[in-house]
Backbone as JSON, one array per atom type, in Angstrom:
{
  "sequence": "MNLLNATRSELTKQFSTSVWWILVIVLVLYIGSTAGGMAAVIAAGETGTLGGVSTLPTGLGERIPRLIYGLATAMGYVFPLIVGTLLVTGEYRHKTLTPTFLATPRRGVALSAKMVAGIVMGLVFAVAAVGSTVVAGGGVLAVFGIDPQLGSAETWALLARMVLALVLWVLVGIGLGTLIRNQIAAVVGILAFTQFVEPIARLGAGLVDGLADVARFLPGAASDALAGDSIYAVMGGGADQPLDWWAGGLVLAGYALVFALIGYAASWRRDVV",
  "N": [[-11.82, 15.15, 22.24], [-9.66, 13.9, 23.5], [-8.94, 12.03, 21.57], [-8.12, 13.74, 19.53], [-5.9, 15.03, 20.69], [-4.28, 12.8, 21.16], [-3.87, 11.94, 18.54], [-2.49, 14.12, 17.49], [-0.17, 13.89, 18.99], [0.79, 11.42, 18.04], [1.34, 12.05, 15.35], [3.32, 13.95, 15.71], [5.34, 12.35, 16.79], [5.89, 10.7, 14.58], [6.65, 12.46, 12.46], [8.81, 13.69, 13.53], [11.02, 12.15, 13.3], [13.58, 10.72, 11.14], [12.88, 8.61, 9.59], [10.51, 8.53, 8.05], [10.8, 10.4, 5.9], [13.04, 9.43, 4.64], [12.11, 6.96, 3.7], [10.14, 7.93, 1.97], [11.72, 9.19, 0.01], [13.14, 6.98, -1.01], [10.97, 5.53, -1.96], [9.97, 7.26, -4.0], [12.17, 7.35, -5.77], [12.41, 4.63, -6.43], [9.81, 3.84, -7.42], [9.39, 5.85, -9.32], [11.58, 5.54, -11.13], [11.07, 2.95, -11.98], [8.55, 3.24, -13.18], [9.17, 5.06, -15.23], [11.05, 3.54, -16.71], [9.49, 1.28, -17.38], [7.49, 2.49, -18.86], [8.98, 3.36, -21.06], [9.79, 0.9, -22.17], [7.32, -0.32, -22.82], [6.23, 1.63, -24.5], [8.13, 1.62, -26.56], [7.68, -0.9, -27.61], [5.08, -0.58, -28.54], [5.25, 1.46, -30.43], [7.26, 0.69, -32.08], [9.75, 1.76, -31.84], [13.28, 1.76, -31.58], [13.44, -0.82, -32.47], [11.42, -2.01, -31.13], [11.68, -3.77, -28.97], [10.41, -5.78, -26.5], [9.24, -7.42, -23.59], [6.66, -7.51, -22.93], [3.12, -7.78, -23.73], [1.97, -6.4, -26.85], [-0.19, -3.87, -28.34], [-1.69, -2.68, -26.38], [-2.83, -0.21, -26.28], [-5.05, 2.36, -25.28], [-4.89, 1.59, -22.72], [-2.36, 1.77, -21.71], [-1.35, 4.16, -20.2], [-2.8, 3.8, -17.78], [-1.78, 1.4, -16.82], [0.88, 2.09, -16.35], [0.66, 4.18, -14.42], [-0.56, 2.68, -12.48], [1.48, 1.27, -11.3], [2.19, 2.48, -8.97], [0.57, 1.46, -6.96], [0.65, -1.3, -7.48], [3.33, -2.01, -7.15], [4.34, -0.26, -5.26], [2.95, -0.49, -2.88], [4.02, -1.8, -0.71], [5.55, -0.06, 0.77], [3.86, 1.91, 2.23], [2.57, -0.09, 3.69], [4.6, -1.16, 5.31], [5.26, 1.17, 6.71], [2.91, 1.61, 8.19], [3.04, -0.64, 9.85], [5.39, -0.09, 11.28], [4.52, 2.08, 12.75], [3.33, 0.97, 14.95], [4.9, -1.27, 15.89], [7.31, -0.02, 16.33], [6.94, 1.24, 18.74], [6.99, -0.85, 20.58], [9.57, -1.82, 20.16], [11.26, 0.31, 20.84], [10.52, 0.78, 23.4], [8.57, 2.71, 24.05], [5.91, 2.51, 24.4], [4.76, 2.36, 26.93], [4.88, 5.08, 28.04], [3.15, 6.14, 26.13], [0.7, 4.9, 26.69], [0.37, 5.84, 29.26], [-0.05, 8.52, 28.78], [-2.3, 8.34, 27.22], [-4.57, 6.62, 28.53], [-6.81, 5.09, 27.78], [-6.93, 2.49, 25.78], [-8.19, 1.9, 23.41], [-8.64, 4.42, 22.35], [-5.99, 5.19, 21.97], [-5.2, 3.4, 19.97], [-6.97, 4.12, 17.96], [-6.08, 6.7, 17.48], [-3.63, 6.15, 16.31], [-4.53, 5.02, 13.97], [-5.78, 7.21, 12.72], [-3.58, 8.92, 12.47], [-2.16, 7.26, 10.81], [-3.65, 7.44, 8.47], [-3.05, 10.03, 7.64], [-0.26, 9.77, 7.25], [-0.4, 7.88, 5.25], [-1.56, 9.33, 3.16], [0.53, 11.06, 2.55], [2.52, 9.28, 1.58], [1.08, 8.15, -0.48], [0.59, 10.3, -2.26], [3.24, 10.82, -2.95], [3.98, 8.4, -4.21], [2.06, 8.07, -6.31], [2.39, 10.52, -7.62], [5.05, 10.27, -8.53], [4.85, 8.24, -10.46], [3.16, 9.43, -12.31], [4.6, 11.74, -13.11], [7.15, 10.71, -13.96], [6.49, 8.33, -15.49], [4.31, 9.26, -17.11], [5.59, 11.38, -18.35], [7.58, 10.1, -19.91], [5.95, 8.62, -21.64], [4.77, 10.7, -23.05], [6.99, 11.68, -24.42], [7.4, 9.63, -26.23], [5.28, 10.02, -27.81], [2.83, 9.1, -26.95], [-0.35, 9.53, -25.63], [-0.61, 10.71, -22.37], [-2.99, 10.89, -21.05], [-3.84, 12.69, -19.08], [-5.76, 14.57, -19.14], [-8.12, 13.34, -18.85], [-11.08, 12.49, -17.13], [-11.48, 9.93, -16.21], [-8.91, 9.01, -15.81], [-8.09, 10.57, -13.63], [-9.89, 9.68, -11.74], [-8.96, 7.09, -11.47], [-6.42, 7.64, -10.34], [-7.23, 8.74, -7.91], [-8.45, 6.51, -6.72], [-6.2, 4.94, -6.42], [-4.75, 6.38, -4.53], [-6.49, 6.05, -2.36], [-6.24, 3.27, -2.04], [-3.54, 3.01, -1.23], [-3.59, 4.4, 1.19], [-5.26, 2.69, 2.63], [-3.56, 0.52, 2.79], [-1.7, 1.38, 4.68], [-3.29, 1.28, 6.96], [-3.81, -1.44, 7.05], [-1.22, -2.26, 7.66], [-0.93, -1.14, 10.23], [-2.81, -2.65, 11.62], [-1.57, -5.19, 11.39], [0.78, -4.66, 12.76], [-0.22, -4.28, 15.31], [-1.03, -6.8, 15.85], [1.27, -8.4, 15.58], [3.85, -8.13, 17.62], [6.67, -8.06, 17.52], [9.04, -6.24, 15.82], [10.96, -6.9, 13.81], [10.13, -9.47, 13.05], [7.6, -8.84, 12.06], [8.15, -7.1, 9.86], [9.79, -8.73, 8.24], [8.0, -10.81, 7.76], [6.03, -9.43, 6.31], [7.47, -8.64, 3.99], [8.13, -11.17, 2.98], [5.6, -12.26, 2.44], [4.39, -10.37, 0.68], [6.22, -10.15, -1.44], [6.8, -12.72, -2.27], [5.04, -14.94, -1.4], [2.24, -14.22, -1.9], [2.38, -13.3, -4.7], [3.25, -15.72, -5.97], [1.16, -17.39, -5.23], [-1.0, -16.18, -6.53], [-0.27, -16.42, -9.2], [-0.16, -19.21, -9.39], [-2.8, -19.84, -8.82], [-4.12, -19.12, -11.1], [-3.69, -21.22, -12.74], [-5.13, -23.31, -11.86], [-8.32, -24.66, -11.83], [-11.02, -22.95, -10.39], [-9.56, -21.88, -8.24], [-8.82, -19.35, -8.93], [-10.93, -17.66, -8.4], [-10.84, -17.57, -5.64], [-8.36, -16.39, -5.25], [-8.87, -13.8, -5.94], [-9.57, -12.5, -3.67], [-7.34, -12.11, -2.16], [-5.11, -9.83, -0.47], [-3.38, -8.21, -2.14], [-4.51, -8.62, -4.68], [-7.04, -7.54, -4.24], [-6.3, -4.88, -3.86], [-5.3, -4.24, -6.39], [-7.67, -4.48, -7.83], [-9.15, -2.38, -6.72], [-7.62, -0.19, -7.54], [-7.95, -0.43, -10.28], [-6.54, -1.32, -12.54], [-3.65, -3.23, -13.51], [-0.2, -3.87, -14.05], [0.49, -6.34, -13.36], [-1.6, -8.03, -14.05], [-1.35, -8.03, -16.82], [0.98, -9.43, -17.11], [0.14, -11.95, -16.62], [-0.86, -12.7, -14.16], [-3.31, -12.98, -11.49], [-6.96, -12.95, -11.36], [-9.23, -13.82, -14.03], [-11.57, -12.39, -13.99], [-11.55, -9.85, -12.11], [-12.36, -8.42, -8.87], [-14.94, -5.91, -8.53], [-14.1, -2.4, -8.39], [-15.01, -1.12, -6.06], [-15.63, -3.28, -4.45], [-13.11, -4.42, -4.15], [-11.95, -2.41, -2.61], [-13.47, -2.61, -0.26], [-12.76, -5.19, 0.58], [-10.01, -4.87, 1.09], [-10.14, -2.92, 3.11], [-11.47, -4.47, 4.92], [-9.52, -6.37, 5.63], [-7.77, -4.68, 7.07], [-9.44, -3.92, 9.21], [-10.11, -6.39, 10.43], [-7.56, -7.4, 11.17], [-6.81, -5.36, 12.96], [-8.8, -5.55, 14.96], [-8.43, -8.18, 15.92], [-5.77, -7.96, 16.76], [-6.06, -5.97, 18.7], [-7.65, -7.28, 20.61], [-6.1, -9.53, 21.23], [-3.48, -8.71, 21.7], [-2.96, -5.88, 22.01], [-4.26, -5.07, 24.34], [-2.92, -6.32, 26.31], [-0.53, -6.46, 29.06], [2.29, -4.28, 28.93], [5.51, -5.36, 28.26]],
  "CA": [[-10.61, 15.92, 22.49], [-8.59, 12.95, 23.79], [-8.51, 11.46, 20.3], [-7.4, 14.79, 18.81], [-4.59, 15.21, 21.32], [-3.5, 11.6, 20.93], [-3.49, 11.95, 17.13], [-1.44, 15.13, 17.35], [1.04, 13.3, 19.57], [1.27, 10.39, 17.12], [1.92, 12.7, 14.17], [4.57, 14.56, 16.14], [6.33, 11.27, 16.9], [6.25, 10.19, 13.26], [7.32, 13.45, 11.63], [10.02, 14.19, 14.2], [12.12, 11.23, 12.99], [14.01, 10.76, 9.73], [12.48, 7.39, 8.9], [9.43, 8.74, 7.08], [11.23, 11.06, 4.67], [13.97, 8.52, 3.95], [11.27, 6.01, 2.97], [9.5, 8.65, 0.87], [12.73, 9.37, -1.04], [13.36, 5.67, -1.61], [9.75, 5.21, -2.71], [9.92, 8.08, -5.22], [13.22, 6.9, -6.68], [12.1, 3.27, -6.87], [8.62, 3.81, -8.26], [9.58, 6.75, -10.45], [12.47, 4.92, -12.11], [10.38, 1.78, -12.54], [7.49, 3.74, -14.07], [9.81, 5.61, -16.41], [11.62, 2.44, -17.48], [8.42, 0.46, -17.92], [6.84, 3.27, -19.9], [9.85, 3.34, -22.23], [9.75, -0.44, -22.75], [6.0, -0.54, -23.43], [6.08, 2.58, -25.6], [8.98, 1.14, -27.64], [7.0, -2.03, -28.22], [3.88, -0.11, -29.22], [5.56, 2.35, -31.55], [8.31, 0.13, -32.92], [10.99, 2.5, -31.62], [14.43, 0.95, -31.17], [13.19, -2.22, -32.79], [10.22, -2.47, -30.42], [12.0, -4.92, -28.12], [9.63, -5.74, -25.27], [8.77, -8.71, -23.09], [5.25, -7.34, -22.6], [2.25, -7.81, -24.91], [1.71, -5.13, -27.53], [-1.6, -3.65, -28.6], [-2.38, -2.29, -25.14], [-3.61, 0.97, -26.64], [-5.36, 3.37, -24.26], [-4.66, 1.01, -21.39], [-0.97, 1.96, -21.31], [-1.15, 5.06, -19.06], [-3.35, 3.22, -16.55], [-0.84, 0.38, -16.35], [2.07, 2.77, -15.83], [0.31, 4.85, -13.17], [-0.92, 1.65, -11.52], [2.67, 0.75, -10.62], [2.23, 3.08, -7.64], [-0.05, 0.51, -6.02], [1.06, -2.67, -7.76], [4.68, -2.24, -6.63], [4.69, 0.64, -4.17], [2.12, -0.64, -1.68], [4.77, -2.37, 0.41], [6.08, 1.04, 1.58], [2.88, 2.29, 3.27], [2.3, -1.24, 4.55], [5.67, -1.19, 6.32], [5.12, 2.37, 7.53], [1.85, 1.34, 9.15], [3.55, -1.6, 10.83], [6.36, 0.59, 12.13], [3.79, 2.96, 13.65], [3.01, 0.23, 16.17], [6.0, -2.09, 16.38], [8.37, 0.85, 16.83], [6.66, 1.51, 20.15], [7.46, -2.0, 21.34], [11.01, -1.96, 20.03], [11.96, 1.39, 21.54], [9.99, 0.86, 24.76], [7.86, 3.98, 24.24], [4.48, 2.27, 24.5], [4.32, 2.66, 28.29], [4.5, 6.49, 28.11], [1.99, 6.38, 25.27], [-0.49, 4.48, 27.42], [0.21, 6.74, 30.41], [-0.62, 9.76, 28.26], [-3.64, 8.0, 26.71], [-4.87, 5.35, 29.22], [-7.82, 4.32, 27.05], [-6.13, 1.91, 24.7], [-8.94, 2.01, 22.17], [-8.37, 5.76, 21.83], [-4.61, 5.19, 21.51], [-5.15, 2.7, 18.69], [-7.7, 4.95, 16.99], [-5.19, 7.81, 17.13], [-2.65, 5.62, 15.37], [-5.23, 4.84, 12.69], [-5.95, 8.54, 12.12], [-2.24, 9.34, 12.06], [-1.81, 6.42, 9.67], [-4.31, 7.98, 7.28], [-2.25, 11.18, 7.23], [0.98, 9.24, 6.69], [-0.75, 7.21, 4.01], [-1.75, 10.35, 2.13], [1.86, 11.55, 2.17], [3.16, 8.27, 0.75], [0.26, 7.96, -1.69], [0.88, 11.41, -3.17], [4.6, 10.63, -3.45], [4.01, 7.26, -5.13], [1.26, 8.37, -7.5], [3.04, 11.62, -8.31], [6.26, 9.81, -9.22], [4.49, 7.5, -11.67], [2.58, 10.37, -13.27], [5.65, 12.6, -13.65], [8.15, 9.93, -14.7], [5.85, 7.49, -16.5], [3.57, 10.08, -18.05], [6.55, 12.16, -19.13], [8.2, 9.23, -20.91], [4.93, 8.32, -22.65], [4.62, 11.88, -23.89], [8.16, 11.74, -25.29], [7.2, 8.64, -27.28], [4.1, 10.39, -28.58], [1.63, 8.42, -26.44], [-1.12, 10.42, -24.78], [-0.64, 10.28, -20.96], [-4.39, 10.93, -20.65], [-4.03, 13.45, -17.85], [-6.95, 15.41, -19.29], [-9.3, 12.48, -18.76], [-11.67, 12.32, -15.8], [-11.29, 8.53, -15.84], [-7.55, 8.89, -15.29], [-8.04, 11.16, -12.3], [-10.62, 8.76, -10.86], [-8.0, 6.02, -11.21], [-5.41, 8.14, -9.41], [-7.88, 8.88, -6.6], [-8.6, 5.17, -6.14], [-4.87, 4.48, -6.03], [-4.47, 7.05, -3.26], [-7.29, 5.35, -1.35], [-5.65, 1.94, -1.82], [-2.3, 3.16, -0.46], [-3.97, 4.76, 2.56], [-5.76, 1.47, 3.26], [-2.42, -0.34, 3.1], [-1.15, 1.82, 5.96], [-4.17, 0.76, 8.02], [-3.52, -2.88, 7.14], [0.04, -2.37, 8.38], [-1.18, -0.86, 11.65], [-3.45, -3.84, 12.16], [-0.57, -6.24, 11.51], [1.69, -4.28, 13.83], [-0.91, -4.52, 16.56], [-1.12, -8.25, 16.03], [2.62, -8.96, 15.7], [4.58, -7.13, 18.38], [8.08, -8.01, 17.17], [9.2, -5.44, 14.61], [11.7, -7.64, 12.79], [9.26, -10.54, 12.56], [6.52, -8.24, 11.28], [8.67, -6.6, 8.58], [10.22, -9.89, 7.44], [6.78, -11.49, 7.33], [5.4, -8.61, 5.26], [8.25, -8.76, 2.76], [8.0, -12.53, 2.45], [4.25, -12.46, 1.9], [4.08, -9.49, -0.46], [7.14, -10.32, -2.55], [6.92, -14.12, -2.7], [3.91, -15.83, -1.15], [1.04, -13.86, -2.67], [2.57, -13.38, -6.16], [3.28, -17.12, -6.4], [-0.19, -17.93, -5.05], [-1.87, -15.64, -7.58], [0.11, -17.05, -10.47], [-0.57, -20.61, -9.33], [-4.26, -19.93, -8.83], [-4.59, -18.99, -12.47], [-3.49, -22.49, -13.44], [-5.99, -24.33, -11.25], [-9.73, -24.29, -11.92], [-11.71, -22.65, -9.14], [-8.74, -21.14, -7.28], [-8.72, -17.95, -9.35], [-11.97, -16.89, -7.69], [-10.36, -17.37, -4.27], [-7.22, -15.48, -5.31], [-9.37, -12.42, -6.08], [-9.78, -11.91, -2.34], [-6.06, -11.84, -1.52], [-5.0, -8.36, -0.32], [-2.8, -7.57, -3.32], [-5.51, -8.67, -5.75], [-8.07, -6.56, -3.9], [-5.72, -3.57, -4.1], [-5.29, -4.05, -7.85], [-9.05, -4.26, -8.26], [-9.53, -1.03, -6.31], [-6.92, 0.75, -8.42], [-8.63, -0.51, -11.57], [-5.75, -2.04, -13.54], [-2.34, -3.55, -12.97], [0.74, -4.53, -14.94], [0.53, -7.73, -12.92], [-2.59, -8.76, -14.85], [-0.8, -8.18, -18.15], [2.02, -10.46, -17.04], [-0.48, -13.27, -16.49], [-1.3, -13.0, -12.8], [-4.63, -12.49, -11.11], [-8.13, -13.62, -11.88], [-9.74, -13.31, -15.3], [-12.61, -11.43, -13.65], [-11.23, -9.31, -10.79], [-13.44, -7.78, -8.14], [-15.22, -4.51, -8.85], [-13.19, -1.54, -7.63], [-15.55, -0.86, -4.72], [-15.5, -4.53, -3.69], [-11.7, -4.52, -3.79], [-11.73, -1.5, -1.49], [-14.09, -3.18, 0.94], [-11.95, -6.34, 1.0], [-8.78, -4.35, 1.68], [-10.51, -2.31, 4.38], [-11.81, -5.58, 5.81], [-8.26, -6.89, 6.19], [-7.3, -3.73, 8.08], [-10.33, -3.98, 10.36], [-9.98, -7.69, 11.09], [-6.24, -7.45, 11.82], [-6.81, -4.44, 14.09], [-9.66, -6.08, 16.02], [-7.76, -9.34, 16.52], [-4.61, -7.46, 17.47], [-6.51, -5.26, 19.9], [-8.13, -8.23, 21.6], [-5.1, -10.53, 21.61], [-2.16, -8.18, 22.02], [-2.91, -4.47, 22.4], [-4.78, -4.88, 25.69], [-2.04, -7.0, 27.26], [0.45, -5.62, 29.74], [3.51, -4.0, 28.18], [6.67, -5.95, 28.93]],
  "C": [[-9.42, 14.99, 22.77], [-8.03, 12.36, 22.49], [-7.69, 12.48, 19.51], [-6.0, 14.98, 19.37], [-3.69, 14.0, 21.07], [-3.01, 11.53, 19.48], [-2.37, 12.94, 16.88], [-0.11, 14.6, 17.88], [1.64, 12.25, 18.64], [1.95, 11.02, 15.9], [3.24, 13.37, 14.51], [5.68, 13.52, 16.23], [6.81, 10.82, 15.53], [7.07, 11.2, 12.45], [8.56, 14.05, 12.28], [11.22, 13.27, 13.98], [12.45, 11.32, 11.5], [13.5, 9.58, 8.93], [11.5, 7.68, 7.78], [9.94, 9.37, 5.79], [12.29, 10.25, 3.92], [13.18, 7.51, 3.11], [10.56, 6.68, 1.8], [10.48, 8.83, -0.29], [12.99, 8.06, -1.76], [12.16, 5.27, -2.47], [9.7, 5.96, -4.04], [10.95, 7.61, -6.23], [12.88, 5.53, -7.27], [10.92, 3.24, -7.84], [8.77, 4.7, -9.49], [10.45, 6.14, -11.53], [11.81, 3.71, -12.76], [9.31, 2.21, -13.53], [8.09, 4.28, -15.36], [10.38, 4.52, -17.31], [10.55, 1.59, -18.13], [7.69, 1.19, -19.03], [7.66, 3.26, -21.19], [9.78, 1.99, -22.95], [8.42, -0.66, -23.48], [5.83, 0.37, -24.65], [6.93, 2.14, -26.8], [8.32, -0.02, -28.36], [5.79, -1.61, -29.02], [4.2, 0.67, -30.49], [6.61, 1.79, -32.49], [9.63, 0.86, -32.78], [12.07, 1.55, -31.12], [14.18, -0.53, -31.4], [11.99, -2.79, -32.06], [10.47, -3.68, -29.56], [11.25, -4.8, -26.81], [9.21, -7.15, -24.88], [7.3, -8.66, -22.73], [4.4, -7.42, -23.87], [2.13, -6.43, -25.53], [0.21, -4.98, -27.76], [-2.39, -3.26, -27.37], [-3.19, -1.01, -25.31], [-3.8, 1.95, -25.49], [-5.15, 2.86, -22.84], [-3.27, 1.35, -20.84], [-0.8, 2.93, -20.14], [-1.67, 4.48, -17.74], [-2.39, 2.19, -15.95], [0.39, 1.03, -15.72], [1.76, 3.43, -14.49], [0.0, 3.82, -12.07], [0.25, 1.02, -10.81], [2.78, 1.31, -9.2], [1.63, 2.16, -6.59], [0.46, -0.91, -6.23], [2.42, -3.0, -7.18], [4.99, -1.41, -5.4], [3.94, 0.42, -2.88], [2.88, -1.16, -0.47], [5.32, -1.26, 1.32], [5.07, 1.52, 2.62], [2.52, 1.13, 4.19], [3.33, -1.33, 5.66], [5.57, 0.0, 7.25], [4.04, 2.17, 8.6], [2.29, 0.37, 10.23], [4.51, -0.94, 11.81], [5.69, 1.54, 13.12], [3.53, 2.29, 14.99], [4.23, -0.51, 16.72], [7.17, -1.25, 16.87], [8.19, 1.18, 18.3], [7.16, 0.38, 21.04], [8.99, -2.07, 21.33], [11.75, -0.92, 20.86], [11.41, 1.66, 22.94], [9.29, 2.19, 25.04], [6.36, 3.77, 24.42], [3.94, 2.58, 25.89], [3.99, 4.14, 28.45], [3.3, 6.84, 27.25], [0.7, 6.04, 26.0], [-0.71, 5.32, 28.68], [-0.42, 8.05, 29.97], [-2.04, 9.54, 27.76], [-4.04, 6.64, 27.31], [-5.89, 4.48, 28.48], [-7.18, 3.79, 25.77], [-6.88, 1.92, 23.37], [-8.72, 3.37, 21.52], [-6.95, 5.83, 21.27], [-4.49, 4.51, 20.14], [-5.87, 3.51, 17.6], [-6.84, 6.12, 16.53], [-4.12, 7.36, 16.14], [-3.28, 5.43, 13.99], [-5.38, 6.19, 11.97], [-4.61, 9.07, 11.63], [-1.78, 8.54, 10.85], [-2.43, 6.91, 8.38], [-3.51, 9.17, 6.74], [-0.94, 10.72, 6.6], [0.72, 8.57, 5.35], [-0.94, 8.19, 2.87], [-0.41, 10.89, 1.64], [2.53, 10.56, 1.21], [2.38, 8.04, -0.55], [0.54, 9.06, -2.7], [2.27, 11.25, -3.77], [4.65, 9.52, -4.49], [3.28, 7.57, -6.43], [1.91, 9.49, -8.31], [4.26, 11.19, -9.09], [5.93, 9.04, -10.48], [3.92, 8.43, -12.74], [3.67, 11.21, -13.92], [6.62, 11.81, -14.51], [7.52, 9.12, -15.83], [5.12, 8.29, -17.56], [4.5, 10.91, -18.93], [7.19, 11.34, -20.24], [7.2, 8.89, -22.01], [4.76, 9.49, -23.61], [5.79, 12.01, -24.87], [8.01, 10.79, -26.47], [5.95, 8.93, -28.11], [2.84, 9.68, -28.17], [0.93, 9.34, -25.44], [-1.13, 9.91, -23.33], [-2.02, 10.36, -20.33], [-4.64, 11.67, -19.34], [-5.19, 14.43, -17.95], [-8.24, 14.63, -19.17], [-9.78, 12.35, -17.32], [-11.48, 10.89, -15.3], [-9.9, 8.31, -15.24], [-7.46, 9.43, -13.87], [-8.84, 10.33, -11.28], [-9.73, 7.58, -10.49], [-6.97, 6.44, -10.18], [-5.99, 8.28, -8.0], [-8.06, 7.52, -5.93], [-7.26, 4.61, -5.7], [-4.46, 5.11, -4.7], [-5.22, 6.36, -2.13], [-6.68, 3.99, -1.02], [-4.4, 2.04, -0.96], [-2.57, 3.57, 0.98], [-4.47, 3.52, 3.31], [-4.62, 0.52, 3.61], [-1.73, 0.08, 4.4], [-1.98, 1.26, 7.12], [-4.01, -0.75, 8.17], [-2.23, -3.1, 7.93], [-0.11, -2.11, 9.87], [-1.83, -2.07, 12.31], [-2.46, -4.98, 12.36], [0.41, -5.93, 12.64], [1.08, -4.48, 15.21], [-0.95, -6.01, 16.89], [0.23, -8.88, 16.28], [3.51, -7.92, 16.37], [6.03, -6.97, 17.92], [8.28, -7.32, 15.82], [9.89, -6.2, 13.49], [10.83, -8.73, 12.19], [8.16, -9.98, 11.67], [7.01, -7.79, 9.91], [9.1, -7.75, 7.68], [9.01, -10.65, 6.91], [6.08, -10.76, 6.2], [6.14, -8.76, 3.94], [8.12, -10.14, 2.14], [6.64, -12.75, 1.8], [4.02, -11.65, 0.63], [4.96, -9.76, -1.67], [7.22, -11.75, -3.08], [5.62, -14.9, -2.59], [2.71, -15.47, -2.01], [1.27, -13.87, -4.18], [2.58, -14.81, -6.69], [1.89, -17.73, -6.31], [-1.12, -17.44, -6.15], [-1.55, -16.23, -8.95], [-0.34, -18.5, -10.52], [-2.07, -20.78, -9.41], [-4.82, -19.84, -10.24], [-4.46, -20.27, -13.27], [-4.4, -23.59, -12.93], [-7.44, -23.85, -11.28], [-10.32, -24.06, -10.53], [-10.91, -21.81, -8.17], [-8.61, -19.67, -7.66], [-9.75, -17.09, -8.63], [-11.56, -16.62, -6.25], [-9.24, -16.34, -4.25], [-7.66, -14.02, -5.43], [-9.46, -11.71, -4.74], [-8.48, -11.78, -1.55], [-5.84, -10.33, -1.46], [-4.42, -7.65, -1.53], [-3.77, -7.54, -4.48], [-6.63, -7.67, -5.49], [-7.58, -5.14, -4.16], [-5.69, -3.26, -5.59], [-6.69, -3.77, -8.37], [-9.52, -2.85, -7.9], [-8.89, 0.01, -7.22], [-7.53, 0.74, -9.82], [-7.87, -1.23, -12.65], [-4.37, -2.26, -12.96], [-1.49, -4.22, -14.02], [0.85, -6.01, -14.6], [-0.43, -8.59, -13.73], [-2.08, -9.0, -16.26], [0.24, -9.29, -18.2], [1.46, -11.85, -16.79], [-0.93, -13.63, -15.1], [-2.69, -12.48, -12.54], [-5.76, -13.23, -11.79], [-8.55, -13.01, -13.22], [-10.81, -12.25, -15.07], [-12.34, -10.91, -12.24], [-12.47, -8.71, -10.14], [-13.71, -6.39, -8.72], [-14.36, -3.63, -7.95], [-13.69, -1.3, -6.21], [-15.46, -2.1, -3.85], [-14.06, -4.74, -3.26], [-11.37, -3.61, -2.61], [-12.29, -2.03, -0.2], [-13.28, -4.36, 1.48], [-10.68, -5.85, 1.68], [-9.05, -3.68, 3.02], [-10.87, -3.38, 5.4], [-10.58, -6.21, 6.43], [-7.76, -5.98, 7.31], [-8.13, -3.84, 9.36], [-10.15, -5.28, 11.14], [-8.65, -7.8, 11.84], [-6.22, -6.57, 13.07], [-7.64, -4.98, 15.26], [-9.01, -7.27, 16.71], [-6.55, -8.88, 17.32], [-4.97, -6.73, 18.75], [-6.91, -6.23, 21.0], [-7.02, -9.14, 22.12], [-3.8, -9.93, 22.11], [-2.18, -6.77, 22.61], [-3.34, -4.24, 23.84], [-3.92, -5.56, 26.75], [-1.1, -6.03, 27.92], [1.69, -5.45, 28.87], [4.69, -4.57, 28.96], [7.95, -5.54, 28.22]]
}
């Protein structure tokens, strides 16, 4: 019952502010426009429309819809990651963690409630991200005469794995927020790692023998493996043999668990200052 009440309190705090729906709108506009634009570029290259000008490889065939829908995780994962971080760091920044602990003295329960609330928030952002790629990207593909494959069970399995990946990213963010108390430092660190450090590391690993196998276990690579395909792989990043989808999910969940456990032991149990 304590966990249920604490979770209800966490959800009330999150949905009573404007931050979540502003981020959802930005996510939909960003991912939807990217999916639509990318679908047009790839479809033009495949069909020869408008001269077939494209910087991407042609001959992708039935892989095209998966690549377009996969943008929800390949590019949109930073949004649920930040949301998860804000779930925790916002408490430190706005000095609301003391009342939270007074209402829920057992800090393990308080952290668990944030995880459960994070799953709910993750589902909201996952549906928004995946839905925007399906509507915008799939719609553009249909206009160009390319089957969006929405009648395929394999496509729906892909979409379900993408939803799972985005939910796991929220939990990774919560773990990071527990570990890094400062909100600005946490957000800047996330943006630097996701937008620069890991992409460069994955590209560089492909040029060095033996490092590609290590790069498979980076969080972004694990997320791509869980989703099943990624435009990033087409552009030349990632390992030649990515992890199986279930292994990618376990690796991503492992990051969330390890960050949360370390954060709980090193920071969450400390006195609030």
